[in-house]
PDB file of C-alpha atoms in Angstrom:
ATOM      1  CA  GLU I   5       0.341   0.000  -0.103  1.00 58.00           C
ATOM      2  CA  THR I   6       1.485   3.324  -1.037  1.00 70.00           C
ATOM      3  CA  GLY I   7       1.707   5.859   1.627  1.00 90.00           C
ATOM      4  CA  VAL I   8       0.733   9.789   1.084  1.00 94.00           C
ATOM      5  CA  THR I   9       3.464  11.389  -1.314  1.00 95.00           C
ATOM      6  CA  GLN I  10       4.236  15.046  -1.974  1.00 97.00           C
ATOM      7  CA  SER I  11       6.147  16.889  -4.544  1.00 96.00           C
ATOM      8  CA  PRO I  12       8.156  18.784  -4.517  1.00 97.00           C
ATOM      9  CA  THR I  13      10.329  18.176  -1.371  1.00 96.00           C
ATOM     10  CA  HIS I  14      11.878  21.460  -1.334  1.00 96.00           C
ATOM     11  CA  LEU I  15      11.186  24.678  -3.584  1.00 96.00           C
ATOM     12  CA  ILE I  16      12.801  28.016  -3.419  1.00 98.00           C
ATOM     13  CA  LYS I  17      10.542  31.232  -4.785  1.00 98.00           C
ATOM     14  CA  THR I  18      10.879  34.971  -4.569  1.00 98.00           C
ATOM     15  CA  ARG I  19       7.919  37.317  -2.943  1.00 98.00           C
ATOM     16  CA  GLY I  20       5.086  37.877  -5.254  1.00 98.00           C
ATOM     17  CA  GLN I  21       5.661  34.764  -7.052  1.00 98.00           C
ATOM     18  CA  GLN I  22       2.811  31.832  -7.143  1.00 98.00           C
ATOM     19  CA  VAL I  23       3.754  28.158  -6.325  1.00 98.00           C
ATOM     20  CA  THR I  24       1.789  24.661  -6.540  1.00 98.00           C
ATOM     21  CA  LEU I  25       2.170  21.906  -4.379  1.00 98.00           C
ATOM     22  CA  ARG I  26       1.198  18.280  -5.068  1.00 98.00           C
ATOM     23  CA  CYS I  27      -0.037  15.395  -3.233  1.00 97.00           C
ATOM     24  CA  SER I  28      -1.065  12.148  -4.098  1.00 96.00           C
ATOM     25  CA  SER I  29      -3.206  10.627  -1.160  1.00 93.00           C
ATOM     26  CA  GLN I  30      -3.129   7.039   0.291  1.00 90.00           C
ATOM     27  CA  SER I  31      -4.965   4.279  -1.690  1.00 87.00           C
ATOM     28  CA  GLY I  32      -8.535   4.460  -1.004  1.00 86.00           C
ATOM     29  CA  HIS I  33      -8.770   7.665   0.803  1.00 89.00           C
ATOM     30  CA  ASN I  34     -11.315  10.112  -0.383  1.00 89.00           C
ATOM     31  CA  THR I  35     -10.474  13.058   2.253  1.00 91.00           C
ATOM     32  CA  VAL I  36      -7.375  15.581   1.693  1.00 94.00           C
ATOM     33  CA  SER I  37      -6.453  18.059   4.562  1.00 94.00           C
ATOM     34  CA  TRP I  38      -3.173  20.250   4.032  1.00 97.00           C
ATOM     35  CA  TYR I  39      -1.494  22.149   6.961  1.00 97.00           C
ATOM     36  CA  GLN I  40       1.395  24.732   7.338  1.00 98.00           C
ATOM     37  CA  GLN I  41       4.171  24.065   9.380  1.00 95.00           C
ATOM     38  CA  ALA I  42       6.186  27.233  10.292  1.00 95.00           C
ATOM     39  CA  LEU I  43       9.436  26.299  11.937  1.00 91.00           C
ATOM     40  CA  GLY I  44       9.300  25.196  15.716  1.00 89.00           C
ATOM     41  CA  GLN I  45       5.346  25.411  15.359  1.00 92.00           C
ATOM     42  CA  GLY I  46       2.572  22.847  15.431  1.00 94.00           C
ATOM     43  CA  PRO I  47       1.118  22.364  11.744  1.00 96.00           C
ATOM     44  CA  GLN I  48      -2.291  24.545  11.042  1.00 96.00           C
ATOM     45  CA  PHE I  49      -5.172  23.711   9.221  1.00 95.00           C
ATOM     46  CA  ILE I  50      -5.271  25.227   6.004  1.00 97.00           C
ATOM     47  CA  PHE I  51      -8.455  23.690   4.198  1.00 94.00           C
ATOM     48  CA  GLN I  52      -9.737  20.311   3.684  1.00 93.00           C
ATOM     49  CA  TYR I  53     -10.974  18.621   0.638  1.00 92.00           C
ATOM     50  CA  TYR I  54     -13.616  15.544   0.386  1.00 89.00           C
ATOM     51  CA  ARG I  55     -14.698  14.198  -3.119  1.00 87.00           C
ATOM     52  CA  GLU I  56     -13.543  16.875  -4.931  1.00 90.00           C
ATOM     53  CA  GLU I  57     -15.003  19.806  -2.697  1.00 91.00           C
ATOM     54  CA  GLU I  58     -13.796  22.041  -0.154  1.00 90.00           C
ATOM     55  CA  ASN I  59     -15.166  20.800   3.049  1.00 86.00           C
ATOM     56  CA  GLY I  60     -13.750  23.304   5.560  1.00 88.00           C
ATOM     57  CA  ARG I  61     -10.973  26.164   5.874  1.00 91.00           C
ATOM     58  CA  GLY I  62      -8.943  27.411   8.579  1.00 92.00           C
ATOM     59  CA  ASN I  63      -7.876  31.140   8.968  1.00 93.00           C
ATOM     60  CA  PHE I  64      -5.798  31.586   5.733  1.00 97.00           C
ATOM     61  CA  PRO I  65      -6.293  34.240   3.086  1.00 97.00           C
ATOM     62  CA  PRO I  66      -7.904  33.486  -0.225  1.00 97.00           C
ATOM     63  CA  ARG I  67      -4.725  33.571  -1.920  1.00 98.00           C
ATOM     64  CA  PHE I  68      -4.348  30.246  -0.840  1.00 98.00           C
ATOM     65  CA  SER I  69      -6.645  28.007  -2.837  1.00 97.00           C
ATOM     66  CA  GLY I  70      -6.738  24.072  -3.792  1.00 96.00           C
ATOM     67  CA  LEU I  71      -8.217  21.493  -6.088  1.00 96.00           C
ATOM     68  CA  GLN I  72      -8.822  17.754  -5.562  1.00 95.00           C
ATOM     69  CA  PHE I  73      -8.848  15.613  -8.536  1.00 93.00           C
ATOM     70  CA  PRO I  74     -11.267  12.648  -9.293  1.00 92.00           C
ATOM     71  CA  ASN I  75      -8.467  10.145  -8.151  1.00 89.00           C
ATOM     72  CA  TYR I  76      -8.774  12.373  -4.721  1.00 89.00           C
ATOM     73  CA  SER I  77      -5.196  13.485  -5.308  1.00 93.00           C
ATOM     74  CA  SER I  78      -4.700  17.289  -4.548  1.00 96.00           C
ATOM     75  CA  GLU I  79      -2.938  20.673  -5.018  1.00 97.00           C
ATOM     76  CA  LEU I  80      -2.287  23.851  -3.235  1.00 98.00           C
ATOM     77  CA  ASN I  81      -2.028  26.859  -4.797  1.00 98.00           C
ATOM     78  CA  VAL I  82      -0.387  29.998  -3.162  1.00 98.00           C
ATOM     79  CA  ASN I  83      -0.263  33.148  -5.160  1.00 97.00           C
ATOM     80  CA  ALA I  84       1.581  36.691  -4.056  1.00 98.00           C
ATOM     81  CA  LEU I  85       3.909  34.790  -2.088  1.00 98.00           C
ATOM     82  CA  GLU I  86       5.077  36.623   1.122  1.00 98.00           C
ATOM     83  CA  LEU I  87       8.088  35.914   3.126  1.00 97.00           C
ATOM     84  CA  ASP I  88       5.992  34.521   6.041  1.00 97.00           C
ATOM     85  CA  ASP I  89       4.732  31.845   3.819  1.00 98.00           C
ATOM     86  CA  SER I  90       8.119  30.166   4.081  1.00 98.00           C
ATOM     87  CA  ALA I  91       6.896  26.782   5.956  1.00 97.00           C
ATOM     88  CA  LEU I  92       6.976  23.133   5.919  1.00 96.00           C
ATOM     89  CA  TYR I  93       3.803  22.315   3.787  1.00 97.00           C
ATOM     90  CA  LEU I  94       2.027  19.059   5.062  1.00 96.00           C
ATOM     91  CA  CYS I  95      -0.748  16.991   3.216  1.00 96.00           C
ATOM     92  CA  ALA I  96      -2.808  14.347   4.884  1.00 95.00           C
ATOM     93  CA  SER I  97      -5.415  12.116   3.843  1.00 93.00           C
ATOM     94  CA  SER I  98      -7.707   9.706   5.599  1.00 90.00           C
ATOM     95  CA  LEU I  99     -10.539   7.163   4.424  1.00 85.00           C
ATOM     96  CA  VAL I 100     -13.255   9.505   6.001  1.00 74.00           C
ATOM     97  CA  ARG I 101     -14.172  12.831   7.279  1.00 68.00           C
ATOM     98  CA  THR I 102     -14.943  12.266  10.809  1.00 73.00           C
ATOM     99  CA  SER I 103     -13.342  13.180  13.705  1.00 70.00           C
ATOM    100  CA  GLU I 104     -12.231   9.836  14.714  1.00 73.00           C
ATOM    101  CA  GLU I 105     -10.378   8.825  11.443  1.00 82.00           C
ATOM    102  CA  THR I 106      -6.696   8.916  11.687  1.00 88.00           C
ATOM    103  CA  GLN I 107      -5.047  11.301   9.095  1.00 91.00           C
ATOM    104  CA  TYR I 108      -1.922   9.964   7.584  1.00 93.00           C
ATOM    105  CA  PHE I 109       0.820  12.525   6.717  1.00 95.00           C
ATOM    106  CA  GLY I 110       3.245  12.819   3.727  1.00 95.00           C
ATOM    107  CA  PRO I 111       6.690  13.982   4.076  1.00 94.00           C
ATOM    108  CA  GLY I 112       5.970  17.549   3.170  1.00 95.00           C
ATOM    109  CA  THR I 113       7.396  20.496   1.027  1.00 97.00           C
ATOM    110  CA  ARG I 114       9.499  22.795   2.132  1.00 96.00           C
ATOM    111  CA  LEU I 115       9.088  25.958   0.968  1.00 98.00           C
ATOM    112  CA  LEU I 116      11.512  29.268   1.187  1.00 98.00           C
ATOM    113  CA  VAL I 117      10.205  32.539   0.266  1.00 98.00           C
ATOM    114  CA  LEU I 118      13.243  35.088  -0.475  1.00 97.00           C
TER     115      LEU I 118
ATOM    116  CA  GLY V   3     -12.755  27.650  19.428  1.00 82.00           C
ATOM    117  CA  ASP V   4     -10.775  24.687  20.187  1.00 89.00           C
ATOM    118  CA  SER V   5      -7.050  24.798  21.388  1.00 93.00           C
ATOM    119  CA  VAL V   6      -4.432  22.234  22.625  1.00 96.00           C
ATOM    120  CA  THR V   7      -2.046  23.242  25.200  1.00 96.00           C
ATOM    121  CA  GLN V   8       1.377  21.127  25.641  1.00 95.00           C
ATOM    122  CA  MET V   9       4.272  21.494  28.422  1.00 82.00           C
ATOM    123  CA  GLU V  10       7.177  23.621  27.409  1.00 77.00           C
ATOM    124  CA  GLY V  11      10.234  21.924  26.310  1.00 82.00           C
ATOM    125  CA  PRO V  12      12.332  21.297  25.076  1.00 94.00           C
ATOM    126  CA  VAL V  13      13.027  17.491  27.483  1.00 96.00           C
ATOM    127  CA  THR V  14      15.904  15.933  27.779  1.00 97.00           C
ATOM    128  CA  LEU V  15      16.493  12.709  29.365  1.00 97.00           C
ATOM    129  CA  SER V  16      18.927   9.971  29.713  1.00 97.00           C
ATOM    130  CA  GLU V  17      18.112   6.774  28.146  1.00 97.00           C
ATOM    131  CA  GLU V  18      15.813   4.368  30.029  1.00 97.00           C
ATOM    132  CA  ALA V  19      14.173   7.239  32.263  1.00 97.00           C
ATOM    133  CA  PHE V  20      10.691   7.701  32.546  1.00 97.00           C
ATOM    134  CA  LEU V  21       8.860  10.116  30.275  1.00 97.00           C
ATOM    135  CA  THR V  22       5.735  12.534  30.771  1.00 97.00           C
ATOM    136  CA  ILE V  23       4.790  14.949  28.205  1.00 97.00           C
ATOM    137  CA  ASN V  24       1.838  16.753  29.189  1.00 97.00           C
ATOM    138  CA  CYS V  25      -1.126  17.877  27.111  1.00 97.00           C
ATOM    139  CA  THR V  26      -4.521  19.659  27.929  1.00 97.00           C
ATOM    140  CA  TYR V  27      -7.206  20.783  25.623  1.00 95.00           C
ATOM    141  CA  THR V  28     -10.042  23.068  25.053  1.00 94.00           C
ATOM    142  CA  ALA V  29     -13.020  21.888  23.228  1.00 90.00           C
ATOM    143  CA  THR V  30     -16.813  21.481  22.893  1.00 83.00           C
ATOM    144  CA  GLY V  31     -18.293  18.366  22.564  1.00 82.00           C
ATOM    145  CA  TYR V  32     -16.340  14.752  22.486  1.00 85.00           C
ATOM    146  CA  PRO V  33     -13.180  15.329  20.778  1.00 91.00           C
ATOM    147  CA  SER V  34     -11.138  12.716  19.719  1.00 92.00           C
ATOM    148  CA  LEU V  35      -7.289  12.934  20.909  1.00 95.00           C
ATOM    149  CA  PHE V  36      -3.951  12.091  19.177  1.00 96.00           C
ATOM    150  CA  TRP V  37      -0.340  12.064  19.669  1.00 98.00           C
ATOM    151  CA  TYR V  38       1.814  12.360  16.294  1.00 97.00           C
ATOM    152  CA  VAL V  39       5.588  12.155  16.165  1.00 97.00           C
ATOM    153  CA  GLN V  40       7.694  13.954  14.106  1.00 94.00           C
ATOM    154  CA  TYR V  41      11.472  12.614  13.474  1.00 92.00           C
ATOM    155  CA  PRO V  42      14.043  15.227  11.905  1.00 86.00           C
ATOM    156  CA  GLY V  43      13.452  16.080   8.033  1.00 82.00           C
ATOM    157  CA  GLU V  44      10.280  13.820   7.924  1.00 84.00           C
ATOM    158  CA  GLY V  45       6.447  14.191   8.085  1.00 87.00           C
ATOM    159  CA  LEU V  46       4.201  13.430  11.019  1.00 94.00           C
ATOM    160  CA  GLN V  47       3.784   9.946  12.040  1.00 95.00           C
ATOM    161  CA  LEU V  48       0.538   8.836  14.237  1.00 95.00           C
ATOM    162  CA  LEU V  49       1.847   7.604  17.216  1.00 97.00           C
ATOM    163  CA  LEU V  50      -1.546   6.705  19.439  1.00 97.00           C
ATOM    164  CA  LYS V  51      -5.106   8.298  19.522  1.00 95.00           C
ATOM    165  CA  ALA V  52      -8.330   7.917  21.963  1.00 96.00           C
ATOM    166  CA  THR V  53     -11.642   8.646  20.518  1.00 92.00           C
ATOM    167  CA  LYS V  54     -13.966   8.368  23.696  1.00 91.00           C
ATOM    168  CA  ALA V  55     -13.206   9.562  27.612  1.00 93.00           C
ATOM    169  CA  ASP V  56     -11.534   6.894  29.775  1.00 95.00           C
ATOM    170  CA  ASP V  57      -9.828   5.135  26.609  1.00 96.00           C
ATOM    171  CA  LYS V  58      -6.250   4.345  26.667  1.00 97.00           C
ATOM    172  CA  GLY V  59      -3.790   4.288  23.698  1.00 97.00           C
ATOM    173  CA  SER V  60      -1.033   2.769  23.504  1.00 97.00           C
ATOM    174  CA  ASN V  61       1.787   1.984  20.716  1.00 97.00           C
ATOM    175  CA  LYS V  62       5.812   1.309  21.058  1.00 95.00           C
ATOM    176  CA  GLY V  63       5.708   1.557  24.658  1.00 97.00           C
ATOM    177  CA  PHE V  64       3.886   4.937  25.082  1.00 98.00           C
ATOM    178  CA  GLU V  65       0.631   5.509  26.382  1.00 98.00           C
ATOM    179  CA  ALA V  66      -1.822   8.359  26.790  1.00 98.00           C
ATOM    180  CA  THR V  67      -5.562   8.154  28.838  1.00 98.00           C
ATOM    181  CA  TYR V  68      -8.457  10.340  27.398  1.00 97.00           C
ATOM    182  CA  ARG V  69      -9.192  12.471  30.738  1.00 96.00           C
ATOM    183  CA  LYS V  70     -12.523  14.221  30.204  1.00 94.00           C
ATOM    184  CA  GLU V  71     -12.666  15.614  33.876  1.00 94.00           C
ATOM    185  CA  THR V  72      -9.443  16.966  33.639  1.00 95.00           C
ATOM    186  CA  THR V  73      -9.037  17.806  30.096  1.00 96.00           C
ATOM    187  CA  SER V  74      -6.078  16.123  29.522  1.00 97.00           C
ATOM    188  CA  PHE V  75      -4.093  13.300  27.108  1.00 98.00           C
ATOM    189  CA  HIS V  76      -0.365  13.148  28.660  1.00 98.00           C
ATOM    190  CA  LEU V  77       1.894  11.101  26.929  1.00 98.00           C
ATOM    191  CA  GLU V  78       4.142   8.644  29.183  1.00 98.00           C
ATOM    192  CA  LYS V  79       6.646   5.999  28.233  1.00 98.00           C
ATOM    193  CA  GLY V  80       8.315   3.946  31.129  1.00 97.00           C
ATOM    194  CA  SER V  81      11.660   3.685  29.784  1.00 96.00           C
ATOM    195  CA  VAL V  82      13.039   5.969  26.512  1.00 97.00           C
ATOM    196  CA  GLN V  83      15.552   5.301  23.985  1.00 97.00           C
ATOM    197  CA  VAL V  84      18.044   7.251  22.213  1.00 96.00           C
ATOM    198  CA  SER V  85      15.685   6.601  19.231  1.00 95.00           C
ATOM    199  CA  ASP V  86      12.998   8.098  20.841  1.00 96.00           C
ATOM    200  CA  SER V  87      14.261  11.749  20.434  1.00 96.00           C
ATOM    201  CA  ALA V  88      11.893  13.538  18.147  1.00 96.00           C
ATOM    202  CA  VAL V  89       9.282  16.208  18.193  1.00 96.00           C
ATOM    203  CA  TYR V  90       5.996  15.166  19.706  1.00 97.00           C
ATOM    204  CA  PHE V  91       2.486  16.965  18.829  1.00 97.00           C
ATOM    205  CA  CYS V  92      -0.749  16.303  20.872  1.00 97.00           C
ATOM    206  CA  ALA V  93      -3.989  17.031  18.727  1.00 96.00           C
ATOM    207  CA  LEU V  94      -7.594  16.882  18.966  1.00 93.00           C
ATOM    208  CA  SER V  95     -10.316  16.496  16.264  1.00 91.00           C
ATOM    209  CA  GLY V  96     -13.839  17.146  16.699  1.00 81.00           C
ATOM    210  CA  GLY V  97     -15.890  19.502  18.912  1.00 66.00           C
ATOM    211  CA  THR V  98     -15.872  22.494  16.276  1.00 59.00           C
ATOM    212  CA  SER V  99     -13.199  20.966  14.238  1.00 58.00           C
ATOM    213  CA  TYR V 100     -15.269  18.716  11.910  1.00 65.00           C
ATOM    214  CA  GLY V 101     -12.420  16.823  10.618  1.00 75.00           C
ATOM    215  CA  LYS V 102      -9.385  18.917  11.240  1.00 88.00           C
ATOM    216  CA  LEU V 103      -6.695  18.715  13.571  1.00 93.00           C
ATOM    217  CA  THR V 104      -5.829  21.192  16.117  1.00 94.00           C
ATOM    218  CA  PHE V 105      -1.979  20.829  17.238  1.00 96.00           C
ATOM    219  CA  GLY V 106      -0.239  21.738  20.503  1.00 96.00           C
ATOM    220  CA  GLN V 107       2.868  23.615  19.635  1.00 95.00           C
ATOM    221  CA  GLY V 108       5.284  20.450  19.975  1.00 96.00           C
ATOM    222  CA  THR V 109       7.474  19.268  22.765  1.00 96.00           C
ATOM    223  CA  ILE V 110      11.266  18.331  21.578  1.00 96.00           C
ATOM    224  CA  LEU V 111      12.404  15.229  23.151  1.00 96.00           C
ATOM    225  CA  THR V 112      16.439  14.494  23.323  1.00 97.00           C
ATOM    226  CA  VAL V 113      17.410  11.259  25.029  1.00 97.00           C
ATOM    227  CA  HIS V 114      21.117  10.756  25.628  1.00 96.00           C
ATOM    228  CA  PRO V 115      22.737   7.225  25.894  1.00 95.00           C
TER     229      PRO V 115
END
């Protein structure tokens, strides 16, 4: 069984640019969540997708957007990058979207904005 | 809103010492509680979880009991190893968090031989 994968592993961008991060969910999982983890902090919820629809959003501005595809893989897009967007971006998938369900995390994409 | 508070770190122990990492939470309703571990340069791995009051989660010698009366989910291990050195995150899901995880700030554990 393949776990959650993310690409790229590392990325360097400059302020004002746009970035797309990708996530492949674990086989059979229809729910994908994205988190931002700043250095030395716990992950913060960005949004969740369930069957291609956004299912909830954290306290992030609209320049953070996402997609989920029919195969349940997902993208996170960030426009107009700011220095504070530098962080580890984690994707997590789960079998169902209940509070009891375990979310399985990928290794993350480390984004540096200069 | 929901929140998780972990004990301040970092925590430094000698091998075979007893470990406790405190975690308390604030949430409405009956959240599920989790401990995740993050090794250097990696993503998060589920360590254990509990989905209702008085449940005990356990894995790899780690244990935590869901205490609703004290809103706590403290992580314990009787004898730590060097390989347990990592960052530990307490998290909750449920309450007002429909399926998202709300994390604590993390506790860095370093175990010396």
